Coordinates of C-alpha atoms in Angstrom, one line a residue:
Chain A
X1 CA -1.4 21.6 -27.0
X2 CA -4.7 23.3 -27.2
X3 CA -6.2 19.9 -27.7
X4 CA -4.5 18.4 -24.7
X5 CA -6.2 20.8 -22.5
X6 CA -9.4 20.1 -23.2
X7 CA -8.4 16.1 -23.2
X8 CA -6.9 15.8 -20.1
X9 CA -7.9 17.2 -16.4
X10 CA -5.4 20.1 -16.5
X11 CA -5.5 20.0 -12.8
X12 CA -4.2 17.0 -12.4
X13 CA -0.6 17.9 -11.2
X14 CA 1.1 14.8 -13.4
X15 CA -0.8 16.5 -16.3
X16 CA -0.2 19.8 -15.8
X17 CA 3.6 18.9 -15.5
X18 CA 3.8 17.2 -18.3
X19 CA 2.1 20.3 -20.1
X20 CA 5.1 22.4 -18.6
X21 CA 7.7 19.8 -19.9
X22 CA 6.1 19.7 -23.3
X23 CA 6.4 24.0 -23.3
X24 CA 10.5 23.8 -22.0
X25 CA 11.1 21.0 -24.8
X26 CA 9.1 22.7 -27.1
X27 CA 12.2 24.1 -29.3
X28 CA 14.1 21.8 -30.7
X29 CA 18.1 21.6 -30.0
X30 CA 21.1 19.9 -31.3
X31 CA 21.4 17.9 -28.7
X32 CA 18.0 16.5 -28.5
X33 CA 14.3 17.4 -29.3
X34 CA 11.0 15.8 -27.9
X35 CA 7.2 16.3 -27.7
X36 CA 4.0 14.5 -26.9
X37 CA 2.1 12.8 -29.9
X38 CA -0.8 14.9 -31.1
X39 CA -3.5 12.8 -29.6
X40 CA -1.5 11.1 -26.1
X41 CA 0.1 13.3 -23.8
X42 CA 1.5 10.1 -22.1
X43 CA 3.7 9.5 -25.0
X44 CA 6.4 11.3 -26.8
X45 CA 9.0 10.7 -29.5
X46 CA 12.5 12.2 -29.1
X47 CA 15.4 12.4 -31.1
X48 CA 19.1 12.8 -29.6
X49 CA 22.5 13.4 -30.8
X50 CA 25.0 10.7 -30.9
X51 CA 27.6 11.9 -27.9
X52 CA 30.2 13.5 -29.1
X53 CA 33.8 12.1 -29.5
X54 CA 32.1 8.0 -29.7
X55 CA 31.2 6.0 -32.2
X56 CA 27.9 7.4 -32.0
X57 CA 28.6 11.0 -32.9
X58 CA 27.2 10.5 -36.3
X59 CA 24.3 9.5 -35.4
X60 CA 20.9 10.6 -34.7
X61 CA 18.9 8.6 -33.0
X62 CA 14.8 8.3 -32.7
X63 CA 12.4 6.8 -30.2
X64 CA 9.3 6.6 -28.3
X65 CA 9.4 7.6 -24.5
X66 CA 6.4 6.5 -22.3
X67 CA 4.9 8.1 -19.1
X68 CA 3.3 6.0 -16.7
X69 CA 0.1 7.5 -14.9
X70 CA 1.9 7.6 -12.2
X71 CA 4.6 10.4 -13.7
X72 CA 6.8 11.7 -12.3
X73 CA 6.5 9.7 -9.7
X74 CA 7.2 6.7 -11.3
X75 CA 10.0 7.2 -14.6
X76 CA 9.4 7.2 -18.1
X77 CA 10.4 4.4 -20.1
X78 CA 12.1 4.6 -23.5
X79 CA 12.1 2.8 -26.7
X80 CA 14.8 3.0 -29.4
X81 CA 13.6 3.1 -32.7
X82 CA 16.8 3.8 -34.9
X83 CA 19.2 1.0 -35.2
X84 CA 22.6 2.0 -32.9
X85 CA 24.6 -0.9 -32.1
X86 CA 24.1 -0.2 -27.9
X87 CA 20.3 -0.9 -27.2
X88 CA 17.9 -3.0 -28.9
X89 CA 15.0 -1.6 -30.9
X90 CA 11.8 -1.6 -30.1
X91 CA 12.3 -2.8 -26.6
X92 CA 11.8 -0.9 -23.6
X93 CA 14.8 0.6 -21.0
X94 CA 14.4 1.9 -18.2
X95 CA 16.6 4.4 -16.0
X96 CA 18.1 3.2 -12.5
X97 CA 20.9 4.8 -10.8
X98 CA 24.2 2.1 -11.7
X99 CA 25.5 0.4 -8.8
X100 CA 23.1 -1.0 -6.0
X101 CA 20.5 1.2 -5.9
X102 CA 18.8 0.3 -8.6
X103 CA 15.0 2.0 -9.2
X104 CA 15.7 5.1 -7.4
X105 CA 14.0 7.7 -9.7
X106 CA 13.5 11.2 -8.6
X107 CA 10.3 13.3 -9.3
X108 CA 12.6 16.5 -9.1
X109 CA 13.8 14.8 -12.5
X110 CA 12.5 15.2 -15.5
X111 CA 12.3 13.9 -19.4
X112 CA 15.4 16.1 -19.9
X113 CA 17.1 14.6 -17.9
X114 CA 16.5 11.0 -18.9
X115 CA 17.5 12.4 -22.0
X116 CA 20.6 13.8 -21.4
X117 CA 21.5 10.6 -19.3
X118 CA 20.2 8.5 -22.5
X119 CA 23.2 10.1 -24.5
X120 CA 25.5 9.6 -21.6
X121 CA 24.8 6.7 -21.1
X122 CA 25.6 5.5 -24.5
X123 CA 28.9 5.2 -24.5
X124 CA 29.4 2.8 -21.6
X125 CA 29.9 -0.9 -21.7
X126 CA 27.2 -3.4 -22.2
X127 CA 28.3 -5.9 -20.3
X128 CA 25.4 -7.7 -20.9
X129 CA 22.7 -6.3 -19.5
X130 CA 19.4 -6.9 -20.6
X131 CA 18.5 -4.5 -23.7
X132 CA 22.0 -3.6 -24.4
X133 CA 23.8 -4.8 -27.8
X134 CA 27.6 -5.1 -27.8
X135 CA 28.2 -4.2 -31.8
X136 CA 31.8 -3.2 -32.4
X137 CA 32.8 0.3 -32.9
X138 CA 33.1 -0.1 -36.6
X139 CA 29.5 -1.7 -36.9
X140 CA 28.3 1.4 -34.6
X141 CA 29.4 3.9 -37.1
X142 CA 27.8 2.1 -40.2
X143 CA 24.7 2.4 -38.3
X144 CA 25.4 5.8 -37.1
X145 CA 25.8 7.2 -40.7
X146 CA 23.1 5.1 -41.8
X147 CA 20.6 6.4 -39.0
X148 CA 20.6 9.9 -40.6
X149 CA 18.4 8.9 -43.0
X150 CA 16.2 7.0 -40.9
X151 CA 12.5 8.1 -40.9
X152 CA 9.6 8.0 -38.1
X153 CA 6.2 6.8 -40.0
X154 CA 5.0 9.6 -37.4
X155 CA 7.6 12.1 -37.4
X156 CA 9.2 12.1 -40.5
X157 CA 13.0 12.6 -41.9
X158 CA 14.5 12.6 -38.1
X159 CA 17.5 14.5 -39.5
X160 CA 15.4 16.9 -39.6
X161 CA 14.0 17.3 -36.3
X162 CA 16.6 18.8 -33.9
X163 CA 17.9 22.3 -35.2
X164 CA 21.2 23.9 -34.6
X165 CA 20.3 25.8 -31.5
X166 CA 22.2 24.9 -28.4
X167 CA 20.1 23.3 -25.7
X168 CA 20.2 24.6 -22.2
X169 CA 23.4 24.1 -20.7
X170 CA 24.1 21.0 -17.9
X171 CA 24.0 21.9 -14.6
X172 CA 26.9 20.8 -12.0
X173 CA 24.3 19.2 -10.0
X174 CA 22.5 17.7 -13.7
X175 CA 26.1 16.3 -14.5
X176 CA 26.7 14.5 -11.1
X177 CA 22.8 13.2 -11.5
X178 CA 23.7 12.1 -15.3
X179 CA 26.9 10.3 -14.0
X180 CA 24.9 8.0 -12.0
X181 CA 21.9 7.5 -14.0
X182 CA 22.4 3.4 -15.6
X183 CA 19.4 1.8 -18.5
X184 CA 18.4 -1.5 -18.5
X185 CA 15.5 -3.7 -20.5
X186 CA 12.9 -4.4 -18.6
X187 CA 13.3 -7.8 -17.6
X188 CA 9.7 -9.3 -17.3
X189 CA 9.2 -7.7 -20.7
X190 CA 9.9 -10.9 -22.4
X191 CA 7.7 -12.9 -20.2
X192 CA 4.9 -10.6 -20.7
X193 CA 1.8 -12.0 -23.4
X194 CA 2.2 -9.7 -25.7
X195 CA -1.2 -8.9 -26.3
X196 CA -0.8 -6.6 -23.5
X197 CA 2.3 -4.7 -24.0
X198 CA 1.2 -1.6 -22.2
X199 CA 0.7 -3.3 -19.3
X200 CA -0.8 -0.4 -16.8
X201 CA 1.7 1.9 -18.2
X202 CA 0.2 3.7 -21.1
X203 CA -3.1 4.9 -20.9
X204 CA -4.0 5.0 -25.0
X205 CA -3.2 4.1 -28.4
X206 CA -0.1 1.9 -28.0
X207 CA -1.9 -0.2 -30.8
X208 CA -2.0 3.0 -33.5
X209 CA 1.8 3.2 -33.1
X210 CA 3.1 -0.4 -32.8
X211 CA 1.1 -1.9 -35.3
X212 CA 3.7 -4.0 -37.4
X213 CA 5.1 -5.1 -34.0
X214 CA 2.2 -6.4 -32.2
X215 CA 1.4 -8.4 -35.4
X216 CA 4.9 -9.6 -35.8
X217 CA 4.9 -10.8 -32.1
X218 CA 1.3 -12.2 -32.1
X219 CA 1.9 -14.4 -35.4
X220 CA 5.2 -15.5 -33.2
X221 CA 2.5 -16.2 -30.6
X222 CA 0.4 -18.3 -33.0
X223 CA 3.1 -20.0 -34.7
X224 CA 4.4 -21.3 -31.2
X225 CA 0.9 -22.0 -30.4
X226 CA 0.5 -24.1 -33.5
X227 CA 3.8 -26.0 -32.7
X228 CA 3.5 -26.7 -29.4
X229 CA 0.4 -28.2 -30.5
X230 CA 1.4 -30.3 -32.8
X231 CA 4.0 -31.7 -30.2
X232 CA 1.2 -32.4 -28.1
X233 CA -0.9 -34.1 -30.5
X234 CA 2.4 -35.9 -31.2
X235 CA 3.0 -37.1 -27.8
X236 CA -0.1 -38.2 -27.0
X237 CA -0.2 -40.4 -30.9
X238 CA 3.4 -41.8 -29.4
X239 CA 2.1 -42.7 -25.7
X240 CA -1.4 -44.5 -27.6
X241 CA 1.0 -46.6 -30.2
X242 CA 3.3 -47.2 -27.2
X243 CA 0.3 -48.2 -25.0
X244 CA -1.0 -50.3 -28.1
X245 CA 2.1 -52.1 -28.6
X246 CA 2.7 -52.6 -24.8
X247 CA -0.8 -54.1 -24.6
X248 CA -0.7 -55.9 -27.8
X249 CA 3.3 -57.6 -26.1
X250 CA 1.0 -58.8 -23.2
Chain B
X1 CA -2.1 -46.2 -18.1
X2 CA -4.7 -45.1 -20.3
X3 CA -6.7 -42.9 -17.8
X4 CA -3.2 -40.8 -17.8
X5 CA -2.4 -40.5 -21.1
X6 CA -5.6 -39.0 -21.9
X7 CA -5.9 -37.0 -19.3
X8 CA -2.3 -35.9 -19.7
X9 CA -3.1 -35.2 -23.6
X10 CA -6.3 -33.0 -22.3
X11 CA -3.5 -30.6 -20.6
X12 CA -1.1 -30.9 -23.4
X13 CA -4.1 -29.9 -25.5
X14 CA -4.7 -27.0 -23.5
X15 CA -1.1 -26.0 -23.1
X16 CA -0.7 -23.1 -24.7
X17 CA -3.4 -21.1 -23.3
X18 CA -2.6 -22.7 -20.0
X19 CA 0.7 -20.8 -19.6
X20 CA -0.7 -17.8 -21.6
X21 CA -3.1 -17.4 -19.0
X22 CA -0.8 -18.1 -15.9
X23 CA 1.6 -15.2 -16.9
X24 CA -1.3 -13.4 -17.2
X25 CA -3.2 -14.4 -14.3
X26 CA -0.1 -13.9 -12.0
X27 CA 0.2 -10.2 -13.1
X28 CA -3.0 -9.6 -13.1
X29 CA -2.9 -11.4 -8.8
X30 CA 0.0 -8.9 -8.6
X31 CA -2.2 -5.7 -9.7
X32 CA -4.9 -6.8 -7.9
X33 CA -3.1 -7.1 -4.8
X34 CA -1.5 -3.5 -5.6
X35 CA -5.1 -2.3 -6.2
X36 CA -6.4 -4.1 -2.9
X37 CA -4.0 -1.9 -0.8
X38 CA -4.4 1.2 -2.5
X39 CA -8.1 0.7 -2.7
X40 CA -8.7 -0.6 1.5
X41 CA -6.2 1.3 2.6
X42 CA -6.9 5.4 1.9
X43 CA -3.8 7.8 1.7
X44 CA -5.5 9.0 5.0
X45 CA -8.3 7.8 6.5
X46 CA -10.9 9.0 8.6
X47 CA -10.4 9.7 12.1
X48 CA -11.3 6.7 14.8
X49 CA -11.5 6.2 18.2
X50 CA -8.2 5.1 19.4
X51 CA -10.1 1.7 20.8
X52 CA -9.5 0.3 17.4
X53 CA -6.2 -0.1 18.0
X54 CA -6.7 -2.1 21.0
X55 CA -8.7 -4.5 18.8
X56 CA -5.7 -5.1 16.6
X57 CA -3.9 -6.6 19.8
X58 CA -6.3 -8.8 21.4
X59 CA -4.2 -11.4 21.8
X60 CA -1.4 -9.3 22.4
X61 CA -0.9 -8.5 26.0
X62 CA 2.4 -6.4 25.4
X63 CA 0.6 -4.1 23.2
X64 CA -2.5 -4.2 25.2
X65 CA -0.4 -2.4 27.6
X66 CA 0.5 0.2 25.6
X67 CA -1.9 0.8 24.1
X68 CA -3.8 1.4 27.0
X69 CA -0.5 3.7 28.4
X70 CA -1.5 5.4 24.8
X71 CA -5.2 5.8 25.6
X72 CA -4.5 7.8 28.7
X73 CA -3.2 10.9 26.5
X74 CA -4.5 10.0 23.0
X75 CA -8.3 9.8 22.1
X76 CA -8.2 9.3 18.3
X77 CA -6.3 8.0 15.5
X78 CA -6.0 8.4 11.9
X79 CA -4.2 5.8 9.6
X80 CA -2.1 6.3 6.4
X81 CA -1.3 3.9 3.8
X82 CA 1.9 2.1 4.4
X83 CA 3.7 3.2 1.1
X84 CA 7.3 4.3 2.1
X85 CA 5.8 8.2 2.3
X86 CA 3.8 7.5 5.6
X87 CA 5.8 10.0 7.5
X88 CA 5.3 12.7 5.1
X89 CA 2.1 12.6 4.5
X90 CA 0.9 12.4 8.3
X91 CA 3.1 14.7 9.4
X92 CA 1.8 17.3 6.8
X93 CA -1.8 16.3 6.8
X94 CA -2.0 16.8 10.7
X95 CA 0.3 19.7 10.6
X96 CA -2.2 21.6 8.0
X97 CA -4.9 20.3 9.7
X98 CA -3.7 22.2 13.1
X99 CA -2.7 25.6 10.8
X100 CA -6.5 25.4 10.4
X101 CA -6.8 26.1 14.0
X102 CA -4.0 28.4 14.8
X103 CA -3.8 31.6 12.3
X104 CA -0.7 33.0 14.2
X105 CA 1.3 29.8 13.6
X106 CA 0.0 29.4 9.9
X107 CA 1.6 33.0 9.3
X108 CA 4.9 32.1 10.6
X109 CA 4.8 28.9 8.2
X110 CA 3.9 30.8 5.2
X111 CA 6.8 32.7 5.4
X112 CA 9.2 29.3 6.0
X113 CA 7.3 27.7 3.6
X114 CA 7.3 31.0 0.9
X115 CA 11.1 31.1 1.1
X116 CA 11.7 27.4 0.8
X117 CA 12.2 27.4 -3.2
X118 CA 14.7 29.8 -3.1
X119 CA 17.1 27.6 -0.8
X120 CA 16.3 24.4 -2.9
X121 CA 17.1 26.5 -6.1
X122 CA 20.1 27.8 -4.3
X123 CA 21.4 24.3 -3.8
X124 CA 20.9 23.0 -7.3
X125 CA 17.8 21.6 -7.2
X126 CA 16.1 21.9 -11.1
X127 CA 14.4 25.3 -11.0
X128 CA 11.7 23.5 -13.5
X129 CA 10.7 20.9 -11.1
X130 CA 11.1 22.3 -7.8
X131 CA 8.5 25.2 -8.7
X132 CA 6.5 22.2 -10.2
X133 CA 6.1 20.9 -6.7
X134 CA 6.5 24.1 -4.6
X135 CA 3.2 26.0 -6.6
X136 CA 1.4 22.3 -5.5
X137 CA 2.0 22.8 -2.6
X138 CA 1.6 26.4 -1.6
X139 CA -1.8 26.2 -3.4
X140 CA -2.6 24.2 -0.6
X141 CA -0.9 25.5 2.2
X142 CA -2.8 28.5 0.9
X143 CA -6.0 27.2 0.9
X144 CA -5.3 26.4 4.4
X145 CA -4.4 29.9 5.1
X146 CA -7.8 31.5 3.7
X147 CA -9.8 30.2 6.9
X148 CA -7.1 29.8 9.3
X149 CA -8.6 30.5 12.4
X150 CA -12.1 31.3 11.6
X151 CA -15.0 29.9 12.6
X152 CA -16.0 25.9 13.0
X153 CA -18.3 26.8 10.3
X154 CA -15.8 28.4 7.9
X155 CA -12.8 25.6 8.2
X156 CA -15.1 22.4 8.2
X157 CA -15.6 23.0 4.4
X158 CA -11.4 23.5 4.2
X159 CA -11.0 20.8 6.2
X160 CA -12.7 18.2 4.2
X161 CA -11.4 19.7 1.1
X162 CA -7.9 19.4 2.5
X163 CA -9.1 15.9 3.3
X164 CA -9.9 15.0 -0.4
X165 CA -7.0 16.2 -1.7
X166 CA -4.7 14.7 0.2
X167 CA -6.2 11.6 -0.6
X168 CA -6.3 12.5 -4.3
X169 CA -2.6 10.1 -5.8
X170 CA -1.6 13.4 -7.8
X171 CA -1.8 16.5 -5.0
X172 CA -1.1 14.2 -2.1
X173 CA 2.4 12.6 -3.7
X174 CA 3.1 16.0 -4.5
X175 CA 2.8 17.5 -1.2
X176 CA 5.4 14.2 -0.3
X177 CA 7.2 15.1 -3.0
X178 CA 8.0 18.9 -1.9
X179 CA 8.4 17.4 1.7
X180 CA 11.3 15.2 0.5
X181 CA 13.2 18.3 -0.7
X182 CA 12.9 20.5 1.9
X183 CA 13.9 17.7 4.2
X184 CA 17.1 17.4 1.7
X185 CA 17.7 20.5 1.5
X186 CA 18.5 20.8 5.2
X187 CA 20.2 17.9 5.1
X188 CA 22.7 19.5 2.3
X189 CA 22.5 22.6 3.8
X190 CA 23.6 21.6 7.6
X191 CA 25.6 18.8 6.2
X192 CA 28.1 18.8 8.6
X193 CA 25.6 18.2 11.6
X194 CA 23.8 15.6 9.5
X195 CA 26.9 13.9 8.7
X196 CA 27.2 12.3 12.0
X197 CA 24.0 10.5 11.8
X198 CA 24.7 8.8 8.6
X199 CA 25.7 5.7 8.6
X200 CA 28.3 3.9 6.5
X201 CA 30.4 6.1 4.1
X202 CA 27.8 7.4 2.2
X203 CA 27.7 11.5 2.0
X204 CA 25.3 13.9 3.2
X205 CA 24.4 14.1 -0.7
X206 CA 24.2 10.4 -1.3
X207 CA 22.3 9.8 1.0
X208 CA 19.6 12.6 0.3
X209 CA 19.5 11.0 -3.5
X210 CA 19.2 7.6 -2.1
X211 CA 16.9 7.8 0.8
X212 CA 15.3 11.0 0.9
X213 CA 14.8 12.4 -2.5
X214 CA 13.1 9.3 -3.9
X215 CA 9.4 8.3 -3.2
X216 CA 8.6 5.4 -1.6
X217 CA 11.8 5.6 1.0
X218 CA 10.6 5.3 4.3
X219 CA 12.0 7.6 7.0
X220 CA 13.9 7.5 9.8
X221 CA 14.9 9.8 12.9
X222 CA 17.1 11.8 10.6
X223 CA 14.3 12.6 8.3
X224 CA 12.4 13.3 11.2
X225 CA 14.9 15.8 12.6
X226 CA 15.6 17.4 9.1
X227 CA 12.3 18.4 8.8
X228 CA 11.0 19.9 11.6
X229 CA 13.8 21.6 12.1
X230 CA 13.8 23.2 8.7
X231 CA 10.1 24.0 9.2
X232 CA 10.7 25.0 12.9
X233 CA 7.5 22.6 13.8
X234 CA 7.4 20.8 17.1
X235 CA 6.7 16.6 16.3
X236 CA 6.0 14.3 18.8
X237 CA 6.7 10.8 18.2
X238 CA 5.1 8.0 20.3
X239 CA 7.2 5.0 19.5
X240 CA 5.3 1.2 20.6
X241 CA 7.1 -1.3 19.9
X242 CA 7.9 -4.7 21.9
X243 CA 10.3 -2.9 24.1
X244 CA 10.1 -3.5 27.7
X245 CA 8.0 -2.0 29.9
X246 CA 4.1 -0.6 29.6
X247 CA 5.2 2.8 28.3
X248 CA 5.1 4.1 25.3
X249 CA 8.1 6.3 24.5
X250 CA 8.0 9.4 23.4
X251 CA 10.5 11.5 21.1
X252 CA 10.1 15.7 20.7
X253 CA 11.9 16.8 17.5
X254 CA 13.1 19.6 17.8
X255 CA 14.2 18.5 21.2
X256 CA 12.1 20.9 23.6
X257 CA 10.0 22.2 21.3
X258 CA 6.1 22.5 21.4
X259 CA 4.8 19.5 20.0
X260 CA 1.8 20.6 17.1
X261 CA 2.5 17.4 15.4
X262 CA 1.7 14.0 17.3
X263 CA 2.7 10.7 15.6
X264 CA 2.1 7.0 16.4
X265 CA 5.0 5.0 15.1
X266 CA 5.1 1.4 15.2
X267 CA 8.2 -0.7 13.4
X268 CA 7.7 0.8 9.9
X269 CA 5.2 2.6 10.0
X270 CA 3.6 7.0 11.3
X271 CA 0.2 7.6 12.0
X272 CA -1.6 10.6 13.6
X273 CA -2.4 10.8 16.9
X274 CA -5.1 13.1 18.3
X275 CA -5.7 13.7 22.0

């Protein structure tokens, strides 16, 4: 945290609140743990408790949450790391209050409490909303017994991040926040190039942490490039022949 | 024939980094019209005579009118960026702006504005977050209160200071921000008053966490109300629109108070009026 200091302009209020945040998550729970990556304040990796009483309460699950500059104005989104049967991996959710008003994110909240509404909200039906996976319960709990073994290349063993300390109580107010709080995929995500996954939203080194993923999606990109191609060239061999033949007819 | 096919294999050639480069170049349009705004339009802007208004409306006799009926009590204006938070930030930018003027008042504020937390904490607002905000925003209500009512030499440096930082994204949202919860706050606290102007069968609470709380919401009367009633400070609000008439209208919130606050509002959108 030293480090971050002298990084970022600690007077910046978005800084100097995620700073705070970083100090109340600092000690890890049962519940959930999470903290900045050494060298980006702007992103964090967390680890949560499968809820209790679901098909997910064997599990512990790992991921990436990212802050945009604009923070907290504007929410963080998270990324699912550890295979769990209700969100795809590596694809990025955001919070929105369920029901019509979608996008209302409070600054008064925080990355607690998209936390705690992360585990809430896994549970619930996926219905098919973008970024959500409809495994059955029985595939849930082979991937919630298997997730305990799961390891972050970053942050190691993640059965060994959170501790057996309680965390902090939920507030009445939190609870009626966390009943209200729904997670969707972003939907132009998939229409994004993806050499530009960030988009404005991370300021620094997406590429040191999604390595294997940008290169899986950009041979995607160059294996549709070389196809589409190929259809071209195809076309246009098919519309010369036909234009041959129709000449060569007259 | 021929001219088509080739020409149609020249784009089929250049397909693929055709529609790369239209996804992108949309987004990036997109951004750059976000930036545009943000980058023309400051969070506050300087002050100007209020005749620049009446070039807005040349061709625009209704308005013309008003404007005029404006002129006759109003000498300047200054604009904010028409982001949802317009309210906020003109009524607290001219609001701190006046403090600078008027040491008595700024005294009676600091001690609204010192016991504020305690109500938001007392309501269930997140402790964490709330002092986030509140310690923003007392820092500057405090720089305020250093040269309130000193010398024109003394507050110019404040004022300009205040000025940068309420244009600065970070300190200016968060003075919004802490404006949005006090504003719920009375709304949650006097909930039984509110309730009456809410529309639809939405709670006092609901409504806070829909309209209120969240950035970007624009405001309405009830906002209006909400606040300078829970920061006992007198608004006026000079409302031109296409109504009838050459007058423009005027609203006191608190009704009968002493108007420190002066607001232009026009369908949508608050500025600040200066006589």
């Amino acid at each position: 945290m030293a480090d971050m200091g002298e990084k970022y302009n600690t007077k910046c209020p978005g800084v100097k609140r995620l700073m705070r945040e970083a100090m109340e998550l600092a000690e890890a729970t049962e519940e959930y743990c999470a903290r900045p990556l050494e060298d980006n304040l702007f992103e964090w990796h967390f680890t949560v408790q499968g809820p209790k009483g679901t098909e997910f309460e064997d599990g512990i699950y790992h991921g990436r949450i990212l802050l945009p500059k604009e923070y907290p104005m504007h929410p963080p989104h998270i990324i699912l790391l550890t295979p769990n049967g209700r969100f795809e991996v590596n694809k990025k959710i955001c919070l929105s209050i369920s029901g019509h008003h979608p996008e209302t994110w409070q600054p008064s909240w925080s990355i607690r409490t998209a936390l705690l509404a992360l585990i809430a909200f896994m549970p619930t039906p996926a219905e098919g909303t973008i970024g959500s996976l409809d495994y059955s319960p029985a595939e849930r709990k082979i991937l919630a017994k298997k997730s305990r073994n799961w390891a972050c290349p970053q942050c190691g063993e993640i059965s060994n991040l959170l501790s057996s300390t309680a965390a902090k109580p939920i507030t009445e107010e939190e609870q009626s926040v966390l009943s209200q709080i729904a997670f969707k995929g972003e939907e132009e995500q998939t229409a994004k190039p993806p050499e530009d996954p960030a988009h404005d939203v991370e300021p620094q080194s997406l590429e040191s942490t999604d390595n294997t993923t940008n290169f899986l999606d950009q041979l995607t990109e160059i294996l549709v490039a070389l196809l589409i191609g190929a259809i071209g060239i195809f076309i246009y061999r098919r519309w010369n022949v036909h234009e041959t033949v129709g000449s060569d007819d007259l | 024939m021929a001219d088509d096919a080739s020409s149609s294999s020249a784009c089929t050639g250049n397909l693929v980094d055709n529609s790369v480069n239209q996804d992108e170049l949309i987004m990036k349009q997109q951004r750059e019209i976000e930036k545009e705004i943000s980058e023309t339009i400051p969070l506050v802007g300087d002050l100007e005579p209020l005749s620049t208004l009446e070039s807005e409306y040349t061709e625009d006799p209704i308005y013309l009118l008003k404007v005029k009926d404006l002129s006759a009590k109003y000498k300047y204006i200054r604009r904010t960026r028409p982001d949802g938070n317009c309210f906020f930030r003109a009524f607290s930018y001219a609001y701190l702006e006046h403090l600078l003027t008027d040491k008595t008042e700024y005294n009676k504020f600091y001690e609204i504005a010192k016991n504020s937390k305690e109500i938001l904490v007392a309501l269930g607002f997140p402790q964490f977050t709330v002092e986030d905000f509140y310690e923003t925003f007392m820092e500057v209500v405090q720089r305020v209160g250093e040269q309130a009512g000193g010398s024109p030499e003394a507050i110019d440096p404040v004022r300009s200071e205040l000025h940068d930082k309420f244009n600065k994204q970070g300190y200016s949202d968060y003075i919004v921000v802490y404006l949005r919860l006090v504003t719920s706050g009375q709304l949650q606290t006097q909930h039984d008053f509110y309730q009456n102007f809410i529309e639809g069968p939405r709670t006092v609470t609901e409504f806070c966490r829909q309209e209120v709380e969240p950035m970007y919401k624009e405001s309405d009367h009830i906002h209006i109300i909400a606040l300078s009633n829970a920061l006992n400070v007198g608004v006026r609000v000079k409302y031109m629109d296409r109504g009838e008439g050459s007058q423009v209208i005027a609203h006191d919130f608190p009704e009968g108070s002493k108007p420190l606050v002066h607001l232009l509002y026009r369908p949508g959108h608050y500025d600040i009026l200066y006589a």
